[in-house]
PDB file of C-alpha atoms in Angstrom:
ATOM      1  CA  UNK D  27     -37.769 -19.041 -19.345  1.00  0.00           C
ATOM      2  CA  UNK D  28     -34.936 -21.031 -20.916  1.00  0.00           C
ATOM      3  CA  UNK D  29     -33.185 -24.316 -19.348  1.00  0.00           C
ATOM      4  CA  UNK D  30     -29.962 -22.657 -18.358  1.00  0.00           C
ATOM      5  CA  UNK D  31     -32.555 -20.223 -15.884  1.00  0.00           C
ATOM      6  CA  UNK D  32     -34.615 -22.451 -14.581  1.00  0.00           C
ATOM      7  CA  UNK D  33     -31.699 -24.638 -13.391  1.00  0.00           C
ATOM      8  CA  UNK D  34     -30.090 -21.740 -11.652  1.00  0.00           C
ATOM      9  CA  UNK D  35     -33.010 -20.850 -10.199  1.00  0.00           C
ATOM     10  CA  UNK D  36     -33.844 -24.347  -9.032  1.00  0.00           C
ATOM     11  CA  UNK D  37     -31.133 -24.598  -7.111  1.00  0.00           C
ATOM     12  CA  UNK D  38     -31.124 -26.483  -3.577  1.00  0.00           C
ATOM     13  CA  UNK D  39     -28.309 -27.454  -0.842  1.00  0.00           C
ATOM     14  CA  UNK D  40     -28.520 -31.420  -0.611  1.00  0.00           C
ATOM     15  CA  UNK D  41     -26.636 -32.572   2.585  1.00  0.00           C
ATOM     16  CA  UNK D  42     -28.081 -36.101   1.755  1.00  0.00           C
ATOM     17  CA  UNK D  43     -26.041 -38.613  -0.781  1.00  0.00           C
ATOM     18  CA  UNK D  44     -26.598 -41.937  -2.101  1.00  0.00           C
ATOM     19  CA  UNK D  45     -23.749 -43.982  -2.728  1.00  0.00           C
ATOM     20  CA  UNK D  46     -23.684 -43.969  -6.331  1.00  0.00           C
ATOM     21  CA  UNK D  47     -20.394 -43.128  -8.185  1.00  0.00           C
ATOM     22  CA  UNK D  48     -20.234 -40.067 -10.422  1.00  0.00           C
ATOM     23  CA  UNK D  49     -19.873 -40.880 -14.609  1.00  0.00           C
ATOM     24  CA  UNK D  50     -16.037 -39.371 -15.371  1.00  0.00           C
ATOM     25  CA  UNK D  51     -17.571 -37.466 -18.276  1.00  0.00           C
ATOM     26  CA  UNK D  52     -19.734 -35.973 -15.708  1.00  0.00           C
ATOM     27  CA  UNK D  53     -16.731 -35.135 -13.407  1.00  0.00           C
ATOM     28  CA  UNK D  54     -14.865 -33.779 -16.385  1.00  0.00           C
ATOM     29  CA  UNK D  55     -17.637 -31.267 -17.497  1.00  0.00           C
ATOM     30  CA  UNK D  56     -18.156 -29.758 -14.380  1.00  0.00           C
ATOM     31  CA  UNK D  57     -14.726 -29.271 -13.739  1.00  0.00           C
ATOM     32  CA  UNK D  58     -14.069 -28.214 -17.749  1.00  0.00           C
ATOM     33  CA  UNK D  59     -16.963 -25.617 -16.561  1.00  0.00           C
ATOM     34  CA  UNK D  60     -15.585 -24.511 -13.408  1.00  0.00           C
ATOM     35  CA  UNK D  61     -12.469 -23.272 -15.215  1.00  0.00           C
ATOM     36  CA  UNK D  62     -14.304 -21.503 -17.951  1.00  0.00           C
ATOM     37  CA  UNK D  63     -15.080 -18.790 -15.548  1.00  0.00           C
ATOM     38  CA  UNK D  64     -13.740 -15.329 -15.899  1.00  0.00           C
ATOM     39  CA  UNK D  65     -10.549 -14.100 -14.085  1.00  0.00           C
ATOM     40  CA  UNK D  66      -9.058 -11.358 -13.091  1.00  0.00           C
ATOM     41  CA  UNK D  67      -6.150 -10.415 -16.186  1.00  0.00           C
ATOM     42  CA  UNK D  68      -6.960 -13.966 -17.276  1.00  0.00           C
ATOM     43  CA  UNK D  69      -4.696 -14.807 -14.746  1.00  0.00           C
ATOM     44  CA  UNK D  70      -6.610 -17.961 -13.637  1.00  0.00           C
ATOM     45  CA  UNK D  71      -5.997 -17.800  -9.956  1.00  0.00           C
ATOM     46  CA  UNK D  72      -7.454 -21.167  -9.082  1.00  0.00           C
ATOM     47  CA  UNK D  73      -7.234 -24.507  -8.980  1.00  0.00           C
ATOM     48  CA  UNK D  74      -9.801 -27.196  -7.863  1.00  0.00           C
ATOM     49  CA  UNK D  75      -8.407 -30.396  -6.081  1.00  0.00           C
ATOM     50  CA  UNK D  76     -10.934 -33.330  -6.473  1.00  0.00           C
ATOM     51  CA  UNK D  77     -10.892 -35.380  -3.904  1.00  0.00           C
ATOM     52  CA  UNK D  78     -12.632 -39.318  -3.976  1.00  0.00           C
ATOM     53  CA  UNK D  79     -10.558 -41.623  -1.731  1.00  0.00           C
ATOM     54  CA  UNK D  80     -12.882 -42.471   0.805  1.00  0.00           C
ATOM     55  CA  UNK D  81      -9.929 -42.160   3.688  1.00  0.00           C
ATOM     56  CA  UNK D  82      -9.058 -38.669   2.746  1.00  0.00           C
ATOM     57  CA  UNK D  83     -12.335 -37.713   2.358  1.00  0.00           C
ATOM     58  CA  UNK D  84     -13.678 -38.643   6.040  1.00  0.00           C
ATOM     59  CA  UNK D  85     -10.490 -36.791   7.085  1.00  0.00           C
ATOM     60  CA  UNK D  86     -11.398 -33.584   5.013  1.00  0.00           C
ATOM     61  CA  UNK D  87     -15.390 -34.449   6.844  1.00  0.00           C
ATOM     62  CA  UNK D  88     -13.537 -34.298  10.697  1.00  0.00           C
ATOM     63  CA  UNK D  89     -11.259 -30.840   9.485  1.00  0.00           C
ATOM     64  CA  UNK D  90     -14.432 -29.049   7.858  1.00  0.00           C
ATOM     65  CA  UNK D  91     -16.542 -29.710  11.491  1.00  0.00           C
ATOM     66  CA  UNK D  92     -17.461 -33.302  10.812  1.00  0.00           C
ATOM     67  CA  UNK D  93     -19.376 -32.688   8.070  1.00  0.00           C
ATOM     68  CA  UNK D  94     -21.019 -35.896   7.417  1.00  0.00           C
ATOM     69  CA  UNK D  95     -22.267 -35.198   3.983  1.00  0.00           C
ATOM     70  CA  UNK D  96     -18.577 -34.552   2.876  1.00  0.00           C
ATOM     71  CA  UNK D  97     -18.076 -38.348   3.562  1.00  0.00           C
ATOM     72  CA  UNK D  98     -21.130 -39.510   1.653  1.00  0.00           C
ATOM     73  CA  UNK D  99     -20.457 -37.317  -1.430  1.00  0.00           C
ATOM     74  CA  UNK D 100     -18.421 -39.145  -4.064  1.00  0.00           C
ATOM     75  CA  UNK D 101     -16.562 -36.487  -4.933  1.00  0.00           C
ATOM     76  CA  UNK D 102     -15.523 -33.776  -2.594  1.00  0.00           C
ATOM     77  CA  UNK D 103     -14.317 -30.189  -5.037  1.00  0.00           C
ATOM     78  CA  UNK D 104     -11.786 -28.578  -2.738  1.00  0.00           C
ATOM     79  CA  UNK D 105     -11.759 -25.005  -5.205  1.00  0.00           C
ATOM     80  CA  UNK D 106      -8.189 -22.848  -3.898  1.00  0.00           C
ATOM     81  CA  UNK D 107      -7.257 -19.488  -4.638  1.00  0.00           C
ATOM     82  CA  UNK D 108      -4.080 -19.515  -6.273  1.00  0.00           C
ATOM     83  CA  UNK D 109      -0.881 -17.507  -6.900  1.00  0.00           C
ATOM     84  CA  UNK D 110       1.712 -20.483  -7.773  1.00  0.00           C
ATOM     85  CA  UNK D 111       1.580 -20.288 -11.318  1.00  0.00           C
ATOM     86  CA  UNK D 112       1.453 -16.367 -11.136  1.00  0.00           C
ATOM     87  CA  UNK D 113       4.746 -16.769  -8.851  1.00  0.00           C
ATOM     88  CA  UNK D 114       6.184 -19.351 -11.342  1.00  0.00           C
ATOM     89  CA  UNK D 115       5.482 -16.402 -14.011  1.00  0.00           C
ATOM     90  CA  UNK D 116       7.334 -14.056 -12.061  1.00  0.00           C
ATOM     91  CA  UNK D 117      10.570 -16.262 -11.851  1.00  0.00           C
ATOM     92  CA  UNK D 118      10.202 -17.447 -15.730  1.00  0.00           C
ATOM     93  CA  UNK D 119      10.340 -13.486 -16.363  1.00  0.00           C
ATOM     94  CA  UNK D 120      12.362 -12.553 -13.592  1.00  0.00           C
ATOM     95  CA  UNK D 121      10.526  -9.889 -12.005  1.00  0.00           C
ATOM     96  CA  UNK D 122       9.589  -9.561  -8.657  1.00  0.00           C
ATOM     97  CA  UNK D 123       6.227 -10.713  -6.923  1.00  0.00           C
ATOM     98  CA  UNK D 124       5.315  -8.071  -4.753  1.00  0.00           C
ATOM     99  CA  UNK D 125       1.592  -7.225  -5.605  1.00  0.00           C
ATOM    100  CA  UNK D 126       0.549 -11.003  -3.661  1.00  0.00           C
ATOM    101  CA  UNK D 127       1.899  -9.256  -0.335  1.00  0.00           C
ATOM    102  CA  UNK D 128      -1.348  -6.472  -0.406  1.00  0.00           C
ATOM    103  CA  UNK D 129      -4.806  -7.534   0.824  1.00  0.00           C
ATOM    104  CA  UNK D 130      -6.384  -6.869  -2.811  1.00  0.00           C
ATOM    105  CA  UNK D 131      -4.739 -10.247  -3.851  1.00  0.00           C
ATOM    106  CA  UNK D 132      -6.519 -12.462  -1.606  1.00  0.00           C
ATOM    107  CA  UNK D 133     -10.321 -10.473  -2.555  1.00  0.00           C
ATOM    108  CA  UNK D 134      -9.093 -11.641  -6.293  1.00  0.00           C
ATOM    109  CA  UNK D 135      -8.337 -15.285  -5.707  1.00  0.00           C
ATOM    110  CA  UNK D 136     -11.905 -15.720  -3.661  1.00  0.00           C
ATOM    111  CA  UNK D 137     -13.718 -13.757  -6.120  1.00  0.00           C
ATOM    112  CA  UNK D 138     -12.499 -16.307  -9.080  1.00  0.00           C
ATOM    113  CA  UNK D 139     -12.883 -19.096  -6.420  1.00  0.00           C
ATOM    114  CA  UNK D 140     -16.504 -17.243  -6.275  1.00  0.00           C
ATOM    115  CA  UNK D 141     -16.751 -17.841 -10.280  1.00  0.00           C
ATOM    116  CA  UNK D 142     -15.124 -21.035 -10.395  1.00  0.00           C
ATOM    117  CA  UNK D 143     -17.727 -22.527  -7.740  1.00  0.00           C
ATOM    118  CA  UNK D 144     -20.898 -20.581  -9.027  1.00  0.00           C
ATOM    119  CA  UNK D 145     -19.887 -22.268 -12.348  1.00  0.00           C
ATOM    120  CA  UNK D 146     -19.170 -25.948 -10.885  1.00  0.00           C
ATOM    121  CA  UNK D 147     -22.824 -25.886  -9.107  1.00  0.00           C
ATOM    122  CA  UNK D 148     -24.103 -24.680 -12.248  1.00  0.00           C
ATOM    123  CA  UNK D 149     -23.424 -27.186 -14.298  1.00  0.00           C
ATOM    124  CA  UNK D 150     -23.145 -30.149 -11.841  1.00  0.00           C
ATOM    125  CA  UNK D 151     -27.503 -29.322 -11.517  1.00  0.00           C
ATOM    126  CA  UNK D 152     -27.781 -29.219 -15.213  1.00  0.00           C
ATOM    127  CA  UNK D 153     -26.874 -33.160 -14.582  1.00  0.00           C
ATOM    128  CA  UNK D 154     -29.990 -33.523 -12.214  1.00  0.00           C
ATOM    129  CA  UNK D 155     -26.482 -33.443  -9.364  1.00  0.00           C
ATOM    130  CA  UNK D 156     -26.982 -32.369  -5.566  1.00  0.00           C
ATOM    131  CA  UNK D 157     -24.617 -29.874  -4.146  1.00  0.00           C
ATOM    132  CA  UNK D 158     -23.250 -28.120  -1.024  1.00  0.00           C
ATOM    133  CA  UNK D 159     -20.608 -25.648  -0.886  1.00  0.00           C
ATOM    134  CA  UNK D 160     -18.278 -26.194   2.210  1.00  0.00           C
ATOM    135  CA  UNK D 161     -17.095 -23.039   3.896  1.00  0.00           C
ATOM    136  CA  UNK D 162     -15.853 -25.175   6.726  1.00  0.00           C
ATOM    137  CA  UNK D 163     -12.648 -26.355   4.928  1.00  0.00           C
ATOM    138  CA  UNK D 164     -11.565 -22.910   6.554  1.00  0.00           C
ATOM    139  CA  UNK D 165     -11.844 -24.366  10.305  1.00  0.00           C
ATOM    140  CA  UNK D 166      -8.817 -25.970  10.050  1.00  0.00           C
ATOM    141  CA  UNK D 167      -6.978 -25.034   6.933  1.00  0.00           C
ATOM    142  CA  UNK D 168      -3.480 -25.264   8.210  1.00  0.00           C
ATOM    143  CA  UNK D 169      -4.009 -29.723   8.242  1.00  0.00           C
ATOM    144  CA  UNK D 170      -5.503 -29.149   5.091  1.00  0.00           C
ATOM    145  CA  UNK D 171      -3.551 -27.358   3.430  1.00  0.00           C
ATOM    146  CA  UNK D 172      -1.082 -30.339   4.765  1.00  0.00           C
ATOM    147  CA  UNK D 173      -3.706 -33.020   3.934  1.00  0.00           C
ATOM    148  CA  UNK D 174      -3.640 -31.998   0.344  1.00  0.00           C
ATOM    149  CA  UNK D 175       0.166 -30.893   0.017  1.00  0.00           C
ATOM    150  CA  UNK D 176      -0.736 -26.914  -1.057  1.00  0.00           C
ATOM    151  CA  UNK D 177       2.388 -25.234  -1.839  1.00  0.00           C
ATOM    152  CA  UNK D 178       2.717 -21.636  -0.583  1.00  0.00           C
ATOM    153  CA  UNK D 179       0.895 -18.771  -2.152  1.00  0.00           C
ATOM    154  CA  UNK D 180      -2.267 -21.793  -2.445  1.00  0.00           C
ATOM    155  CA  UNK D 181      -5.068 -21.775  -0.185  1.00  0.00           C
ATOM    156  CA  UNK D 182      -8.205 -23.270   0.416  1.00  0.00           C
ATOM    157  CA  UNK D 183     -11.433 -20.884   0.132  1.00  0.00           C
ATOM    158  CA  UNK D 184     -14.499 -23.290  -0.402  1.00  0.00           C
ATOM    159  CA  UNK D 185     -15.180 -26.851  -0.504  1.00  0.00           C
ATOM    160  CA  UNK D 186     -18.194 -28.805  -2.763  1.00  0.00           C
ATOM    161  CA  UNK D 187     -19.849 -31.709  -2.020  1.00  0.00           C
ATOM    162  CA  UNK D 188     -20.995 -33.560  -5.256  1.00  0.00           C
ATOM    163  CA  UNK D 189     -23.344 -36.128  -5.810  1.00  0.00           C
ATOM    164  CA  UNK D 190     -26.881 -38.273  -6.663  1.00  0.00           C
ATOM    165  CA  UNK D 191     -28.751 -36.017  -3.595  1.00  0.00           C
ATOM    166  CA  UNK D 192     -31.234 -37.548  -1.381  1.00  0.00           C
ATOM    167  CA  UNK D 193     -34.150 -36.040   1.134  1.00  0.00           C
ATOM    168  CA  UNK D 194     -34.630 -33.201  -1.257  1.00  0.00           C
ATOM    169  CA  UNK D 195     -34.683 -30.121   0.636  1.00  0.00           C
ATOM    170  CA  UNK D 196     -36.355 -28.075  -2.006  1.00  0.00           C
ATOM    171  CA  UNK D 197     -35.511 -24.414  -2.686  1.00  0.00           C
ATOM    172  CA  UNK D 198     -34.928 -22.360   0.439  1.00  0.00           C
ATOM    173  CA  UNK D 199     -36.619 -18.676   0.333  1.00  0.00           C
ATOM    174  CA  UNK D 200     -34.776 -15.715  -0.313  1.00  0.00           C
ATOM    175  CA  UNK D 201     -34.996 -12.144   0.421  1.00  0.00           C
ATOM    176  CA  UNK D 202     -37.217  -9.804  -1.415  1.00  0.00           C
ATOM    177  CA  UNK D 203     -35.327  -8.722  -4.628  1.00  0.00           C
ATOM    178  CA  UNK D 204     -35.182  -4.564  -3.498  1.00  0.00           C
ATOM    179  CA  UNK D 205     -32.768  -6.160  -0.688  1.00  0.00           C
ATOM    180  CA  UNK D 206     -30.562  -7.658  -3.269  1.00  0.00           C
ATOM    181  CA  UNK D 207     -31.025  -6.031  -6.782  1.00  0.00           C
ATOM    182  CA  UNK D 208     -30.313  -2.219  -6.519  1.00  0.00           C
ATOM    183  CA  UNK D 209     -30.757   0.791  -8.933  1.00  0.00           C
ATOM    184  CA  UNK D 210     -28.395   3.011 -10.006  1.00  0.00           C
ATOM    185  CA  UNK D 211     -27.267   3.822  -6.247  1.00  0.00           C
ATOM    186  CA  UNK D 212     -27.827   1.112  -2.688  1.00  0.00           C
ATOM    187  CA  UNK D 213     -30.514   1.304  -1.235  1.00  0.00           C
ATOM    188  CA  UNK D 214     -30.054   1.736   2.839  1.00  0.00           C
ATOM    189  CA  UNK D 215     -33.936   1.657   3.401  1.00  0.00           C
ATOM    190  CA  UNK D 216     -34.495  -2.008   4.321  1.00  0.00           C
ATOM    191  CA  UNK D 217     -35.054  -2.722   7.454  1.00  0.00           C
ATOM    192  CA  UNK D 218     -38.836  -3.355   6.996  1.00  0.00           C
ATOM    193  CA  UNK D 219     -38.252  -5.442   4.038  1.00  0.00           C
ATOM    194  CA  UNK D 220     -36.255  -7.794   6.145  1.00  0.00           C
ATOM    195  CA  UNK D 221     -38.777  -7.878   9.028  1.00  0.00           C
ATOM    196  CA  UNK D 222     -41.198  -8.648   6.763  1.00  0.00           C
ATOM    197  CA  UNK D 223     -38.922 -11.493   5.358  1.00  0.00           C
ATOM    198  CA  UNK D 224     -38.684 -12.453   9.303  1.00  0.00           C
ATOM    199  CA  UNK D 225     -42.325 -13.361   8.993  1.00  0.00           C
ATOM    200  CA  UNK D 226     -42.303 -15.740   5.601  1.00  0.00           C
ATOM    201  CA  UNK D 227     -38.625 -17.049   6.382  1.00  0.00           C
ATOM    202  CA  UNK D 228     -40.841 -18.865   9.835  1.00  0.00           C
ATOM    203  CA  UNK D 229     -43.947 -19.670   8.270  1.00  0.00           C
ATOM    204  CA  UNK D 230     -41.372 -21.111   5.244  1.00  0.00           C
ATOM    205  CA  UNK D 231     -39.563 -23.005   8.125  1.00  0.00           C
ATOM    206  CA  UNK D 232     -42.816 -24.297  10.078  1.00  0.00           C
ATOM    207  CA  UNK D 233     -43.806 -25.525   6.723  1.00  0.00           C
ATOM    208  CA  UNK D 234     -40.952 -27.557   6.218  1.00  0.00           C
ATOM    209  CA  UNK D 235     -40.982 -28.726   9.733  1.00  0.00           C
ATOM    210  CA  UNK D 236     -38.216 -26.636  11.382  1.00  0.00           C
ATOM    211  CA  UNK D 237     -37.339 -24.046  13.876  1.00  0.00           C
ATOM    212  CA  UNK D 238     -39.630 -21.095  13.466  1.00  0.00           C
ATOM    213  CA  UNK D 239     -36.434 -18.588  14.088  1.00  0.00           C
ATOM    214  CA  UNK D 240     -36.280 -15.971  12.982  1.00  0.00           C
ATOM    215  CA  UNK D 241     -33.851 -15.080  10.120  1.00  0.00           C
ATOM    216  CA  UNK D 242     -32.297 -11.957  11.246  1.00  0.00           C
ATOM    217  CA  UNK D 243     -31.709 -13.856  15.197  1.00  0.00           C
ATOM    218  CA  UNK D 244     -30.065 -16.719  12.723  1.00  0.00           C
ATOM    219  CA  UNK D 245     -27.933 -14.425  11.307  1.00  0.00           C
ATOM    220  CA  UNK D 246     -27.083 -12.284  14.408  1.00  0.00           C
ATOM    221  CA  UNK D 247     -26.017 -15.068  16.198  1.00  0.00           C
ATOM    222  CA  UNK D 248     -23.711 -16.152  13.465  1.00  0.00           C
ATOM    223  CA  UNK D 249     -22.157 -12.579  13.447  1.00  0.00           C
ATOM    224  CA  UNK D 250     -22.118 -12.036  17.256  1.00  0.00           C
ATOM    225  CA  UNK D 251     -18.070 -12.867  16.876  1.00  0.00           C
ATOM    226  CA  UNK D 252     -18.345 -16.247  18.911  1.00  0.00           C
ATOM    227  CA  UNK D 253     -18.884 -18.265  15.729  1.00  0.00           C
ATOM    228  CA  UNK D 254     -16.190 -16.938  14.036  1.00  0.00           C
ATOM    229  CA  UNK D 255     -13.796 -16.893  17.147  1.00  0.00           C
ATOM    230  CA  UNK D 256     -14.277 -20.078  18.174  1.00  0.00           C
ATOM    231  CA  UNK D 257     -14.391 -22.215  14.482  1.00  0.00           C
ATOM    232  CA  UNK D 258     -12.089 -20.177  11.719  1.00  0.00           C
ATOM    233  CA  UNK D 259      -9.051 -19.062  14.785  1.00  0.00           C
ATOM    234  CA  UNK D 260      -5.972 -19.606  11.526  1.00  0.00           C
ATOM    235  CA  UNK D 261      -7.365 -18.288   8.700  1.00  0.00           C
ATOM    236  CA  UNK D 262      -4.744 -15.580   9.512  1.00  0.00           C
ATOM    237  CA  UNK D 263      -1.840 -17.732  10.389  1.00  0.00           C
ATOM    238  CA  UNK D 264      -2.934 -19.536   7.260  1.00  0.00           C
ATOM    239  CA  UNK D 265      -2.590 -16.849   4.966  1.00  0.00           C
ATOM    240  CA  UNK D 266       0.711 -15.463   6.331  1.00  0.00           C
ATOM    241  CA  UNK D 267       2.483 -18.761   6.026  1.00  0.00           C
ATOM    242  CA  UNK D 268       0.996 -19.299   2.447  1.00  0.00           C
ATOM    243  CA  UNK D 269       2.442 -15.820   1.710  1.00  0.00           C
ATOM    244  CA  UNK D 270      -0.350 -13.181   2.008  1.00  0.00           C
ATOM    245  CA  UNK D 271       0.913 -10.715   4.785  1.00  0.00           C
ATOM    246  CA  UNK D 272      -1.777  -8.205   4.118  1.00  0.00           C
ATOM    247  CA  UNK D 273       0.419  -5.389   4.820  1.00  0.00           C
ATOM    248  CA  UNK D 274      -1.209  -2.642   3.298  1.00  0.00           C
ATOM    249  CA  UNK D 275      -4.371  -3.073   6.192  1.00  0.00           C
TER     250      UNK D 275
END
């Protein structure tokens, strides 16, 4: 198995930081990585903001859910889908920007914010680096999108905490590959693949000293529509002032 393998598969979520500064060559190469992803007509519809100012970070830790691992982080990635440079395009050319206005434009700007981050993680590990991805920069993404001065047509998909990690979690179980890796067609059938995963995910957890839950009453509860109703309520008033009506849904 070669290096660049084993590190993906290696990979944990540290939510623990020591306070030691990231090297700037460091910082550069992950970010030089991040946007050496592929994109969608090469049109490069992201942009990562980093952010290491300890006052602005503890504000981006309250907006994300008070996310306490945001503050110790050095360096908090804050990765954006983004159509500003596609708009500036438009106007250098002087055609009109229409296409932003259908639903299909926001899938492509969080599917190369999808790249972009799978990349950053990447190669922040192959420096030995903990990281977390940060879905809750969504919570409140109207003050950030304030908090960072986004222009329209920018908006915030994912945050990424970056640092020396501490309390190593170790690398959480996953599924049983049939669930994830399919052949030719999907597979519907796998229901008793996952209850069976219901039974290693708790013995995995009891092992590690946590709640013996199950994984599928984890994930049902996240999905029951109270999580989302009562943490992410302007991710649509975000993306209509930022310029993505959605009207073709």
């Amino acid at each position: 198995m070669n290096e660049v393998i084993k590190t993906l598969k290696n990979h944990r979520s540290f939510r623990h930081y020591s306070n030691k500064p990231l090297k700037e060559e460091e910082l550069s190469a992950i970010i030089t990585a991040a946007q050496s992803g592929p994109s969608w007509i090469h049109g490069q519809q992201v942009s990562v903001i980093a952010v290491q100012d300890t006052t602005r970070k503890n504000q981006l830790a309250e907006l994300c859910g008070n996310q306490d691992h945001i503050r110790q982080a050095p360096v908090f990635l804050i990765f954006c889908a983004d159509f500003h440079r596609a708009k500036l395009a438009s106007e250098i050319e002087g055609t009109d920007f229409n296409a932003v206005e259908d639903v299909d434009s926001v899938i492509v700007g969080a599917t190369d914010v999808g790249i972009a981050l799978g990349n950053a993680i990447a190669a922040a590990e192959s420096y030995q680096l903990g990281t977390v991805p940060i879905g809750g920069i969504r919570k409140n993404p109207l003050q950030v999108i304030d908090l960072l001065e986004l222009p329209k047509y920018v908006i915030p998909i994912s945050g990424l905490c970056i640092g020396y990690g501490e309390k190593d979690p170790g690398v959480n179980l996953r599924l049983p590959l049939e669930t994830f890796y399919h052949k030719e067609i999907y597979n519907k059938e796998q229901k008793q693949a996952v209850e069976k995963y219901n039974l290693s995910f708790q013995g995995f957890q009891k092992e590690r000293g946590g709640k013996e839950t199950p994984w599928t009453k984890r994930i049902a509860g996240f999905y029951n529509g109270n999580h989302y109703n009562g943490n992410y309520p302007d991710v649509a008033a975000m993306l209509k002032q930022q310029g993505f009506p959605c009207r073709d849904i």
